[in-house]
PDB file of C-alpha atoms in Angstrom:
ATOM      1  CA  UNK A 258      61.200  31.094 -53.713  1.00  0.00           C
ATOM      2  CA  UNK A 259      62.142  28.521 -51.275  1.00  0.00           C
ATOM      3  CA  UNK A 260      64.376  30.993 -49.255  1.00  0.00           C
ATOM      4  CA  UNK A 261      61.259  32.580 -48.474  1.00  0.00           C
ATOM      5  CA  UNK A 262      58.836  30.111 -47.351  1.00  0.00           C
ATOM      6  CA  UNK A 263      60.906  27.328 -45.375  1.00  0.00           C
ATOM      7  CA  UNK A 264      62.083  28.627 -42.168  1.00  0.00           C
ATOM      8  CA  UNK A 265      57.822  30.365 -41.981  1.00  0.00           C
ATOM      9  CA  UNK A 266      56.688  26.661 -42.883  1.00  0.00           C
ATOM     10  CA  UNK A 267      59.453  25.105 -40.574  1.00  0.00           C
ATOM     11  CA  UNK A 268      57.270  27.331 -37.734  1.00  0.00           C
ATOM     12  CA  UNK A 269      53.844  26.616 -39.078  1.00  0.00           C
ATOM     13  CA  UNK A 270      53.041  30.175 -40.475  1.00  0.00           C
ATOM     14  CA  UNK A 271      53.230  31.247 -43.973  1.00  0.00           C
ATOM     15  CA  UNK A 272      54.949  33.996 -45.751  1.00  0.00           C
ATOM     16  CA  UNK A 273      52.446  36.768 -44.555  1.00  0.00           C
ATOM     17  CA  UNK A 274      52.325  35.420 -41.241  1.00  0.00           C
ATOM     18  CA  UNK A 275      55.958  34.973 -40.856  1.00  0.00           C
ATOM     19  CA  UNK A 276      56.378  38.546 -41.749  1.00  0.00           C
ATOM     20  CA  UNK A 277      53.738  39.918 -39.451  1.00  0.00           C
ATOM     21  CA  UNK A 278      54.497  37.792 -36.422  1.00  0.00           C
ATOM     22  CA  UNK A 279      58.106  39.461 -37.263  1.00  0.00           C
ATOM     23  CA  UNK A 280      56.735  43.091 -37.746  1.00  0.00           C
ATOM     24  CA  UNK A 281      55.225  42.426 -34.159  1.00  0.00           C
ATOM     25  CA  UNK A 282      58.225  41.320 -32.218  1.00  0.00           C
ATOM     26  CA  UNK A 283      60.102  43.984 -33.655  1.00  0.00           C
ATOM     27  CA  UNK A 284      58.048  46.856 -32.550  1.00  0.00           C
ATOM     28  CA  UNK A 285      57.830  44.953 -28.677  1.00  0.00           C
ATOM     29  CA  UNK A 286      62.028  45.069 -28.822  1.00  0.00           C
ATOM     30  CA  UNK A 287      62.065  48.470 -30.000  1.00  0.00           C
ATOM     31  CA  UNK A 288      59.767  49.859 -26.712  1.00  0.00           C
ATOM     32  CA  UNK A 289      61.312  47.728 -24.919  1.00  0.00           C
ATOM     33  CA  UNK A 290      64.547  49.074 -25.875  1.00  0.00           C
ATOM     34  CA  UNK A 291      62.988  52.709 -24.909  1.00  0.00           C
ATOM     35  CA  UNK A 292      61.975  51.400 -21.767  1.00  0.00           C
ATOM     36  CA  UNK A 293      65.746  50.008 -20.772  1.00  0.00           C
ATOM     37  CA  UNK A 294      66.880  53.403 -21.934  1.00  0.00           C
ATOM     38  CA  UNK A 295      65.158  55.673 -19.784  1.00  0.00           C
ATOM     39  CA  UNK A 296      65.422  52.857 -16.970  1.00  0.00           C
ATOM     40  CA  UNK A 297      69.158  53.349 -17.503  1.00  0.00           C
ATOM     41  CA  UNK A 298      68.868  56.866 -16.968  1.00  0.00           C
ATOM     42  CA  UNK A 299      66.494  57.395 -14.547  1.00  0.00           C
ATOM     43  CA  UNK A 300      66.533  53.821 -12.337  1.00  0.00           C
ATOM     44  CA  UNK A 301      63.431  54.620 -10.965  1.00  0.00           C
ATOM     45  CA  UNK A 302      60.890  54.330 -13.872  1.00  0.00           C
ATOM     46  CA  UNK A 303      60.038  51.234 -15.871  1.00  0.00           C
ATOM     47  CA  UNK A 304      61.888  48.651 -13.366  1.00  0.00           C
ATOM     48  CA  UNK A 305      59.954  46.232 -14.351  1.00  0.00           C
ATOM     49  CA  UNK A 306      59.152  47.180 -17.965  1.00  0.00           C
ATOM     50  CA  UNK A 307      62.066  45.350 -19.480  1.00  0.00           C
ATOM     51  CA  UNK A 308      61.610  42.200 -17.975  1.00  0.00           C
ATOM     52  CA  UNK A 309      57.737  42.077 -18.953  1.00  0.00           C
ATOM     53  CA  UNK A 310      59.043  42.381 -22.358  1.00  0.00           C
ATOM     54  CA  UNK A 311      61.293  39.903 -22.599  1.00  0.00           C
ATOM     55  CA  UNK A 312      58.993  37.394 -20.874  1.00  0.00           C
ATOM     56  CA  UNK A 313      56.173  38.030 -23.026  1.00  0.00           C
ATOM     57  CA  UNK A 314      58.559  37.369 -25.978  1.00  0.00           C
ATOM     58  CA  UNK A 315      59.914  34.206 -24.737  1.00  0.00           C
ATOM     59  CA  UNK A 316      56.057  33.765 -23.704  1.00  0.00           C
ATOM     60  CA  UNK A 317      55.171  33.785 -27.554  1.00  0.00           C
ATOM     61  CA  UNK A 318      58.481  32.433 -29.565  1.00  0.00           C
ATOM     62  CA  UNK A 319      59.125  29.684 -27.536  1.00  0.00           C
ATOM     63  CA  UNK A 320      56.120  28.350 -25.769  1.00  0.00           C
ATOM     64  CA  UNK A 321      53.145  29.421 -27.698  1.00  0.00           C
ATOM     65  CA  UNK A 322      54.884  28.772 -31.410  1.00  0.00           C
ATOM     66  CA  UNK A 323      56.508  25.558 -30.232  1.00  0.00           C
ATOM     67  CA  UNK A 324      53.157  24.326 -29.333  1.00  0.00           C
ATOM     68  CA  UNK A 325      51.801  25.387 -33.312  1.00  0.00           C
ATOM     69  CA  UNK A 326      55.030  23.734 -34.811  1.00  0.00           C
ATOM     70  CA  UNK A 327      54.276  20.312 -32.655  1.00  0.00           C
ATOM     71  CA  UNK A 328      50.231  20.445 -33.994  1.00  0.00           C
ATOM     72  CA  UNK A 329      51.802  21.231 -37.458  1.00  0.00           C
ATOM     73  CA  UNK A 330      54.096  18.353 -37.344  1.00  0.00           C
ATOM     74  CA  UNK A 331      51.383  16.036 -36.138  1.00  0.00           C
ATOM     75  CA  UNK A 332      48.883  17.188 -38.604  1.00  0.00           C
ATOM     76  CA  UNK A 333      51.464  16.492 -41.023  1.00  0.00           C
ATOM     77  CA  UNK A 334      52.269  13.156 -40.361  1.00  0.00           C
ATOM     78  CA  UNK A 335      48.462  11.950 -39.806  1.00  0.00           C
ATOM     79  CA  UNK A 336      48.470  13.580 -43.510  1.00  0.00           C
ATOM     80  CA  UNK A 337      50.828  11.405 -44.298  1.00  0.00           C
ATOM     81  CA  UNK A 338      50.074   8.323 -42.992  1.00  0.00           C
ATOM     82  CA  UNK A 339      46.389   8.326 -44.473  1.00  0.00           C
ATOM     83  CA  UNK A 340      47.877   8.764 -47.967  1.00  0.00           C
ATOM     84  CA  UNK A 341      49.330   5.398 -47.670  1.00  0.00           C
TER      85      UNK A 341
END
């Protein structure tokens, strides 16, 4: 059971969350996948498209779940330091 729940604790989520927030980036990849395609074929449309994407995602992995992880951590260790 471990396998399942460390790397969504290590990251402040749960299972359910872990799997959702997961869900989620993979559906943003996949249209933005479609939009590089059809950028690729016709250079014209969705120049910009691509780009958004990947910022958004870098927008919510590293910033935005970096920032949970560091109040998890510190929640954690107040935890722990009143229990002694």
């Amino acid at each position: 059971m471990n396998a399942f729940t460390e790397h969504p604790r290590s990251v402040g989520e749960n299972y359910w969350q872990h799997m959702g927030a997961s869900l989620s980036f993979a559906a943003t990849m996949l249209l933005g996948a479609g939009a590089a395609l059809v950028h690729a074929i016709f250079p014209f449309l969705l120049v910009r498209t691509g780009s958004r994407v990947i910022t958004r995602l870098h927008e919510r992995m590293v910033v935005k779940r970096g920032l949970a992880c560091a109040r998890t951590i510190a929640s954690e260790r107040s935890a722990d330091s009143s229990v002694r």
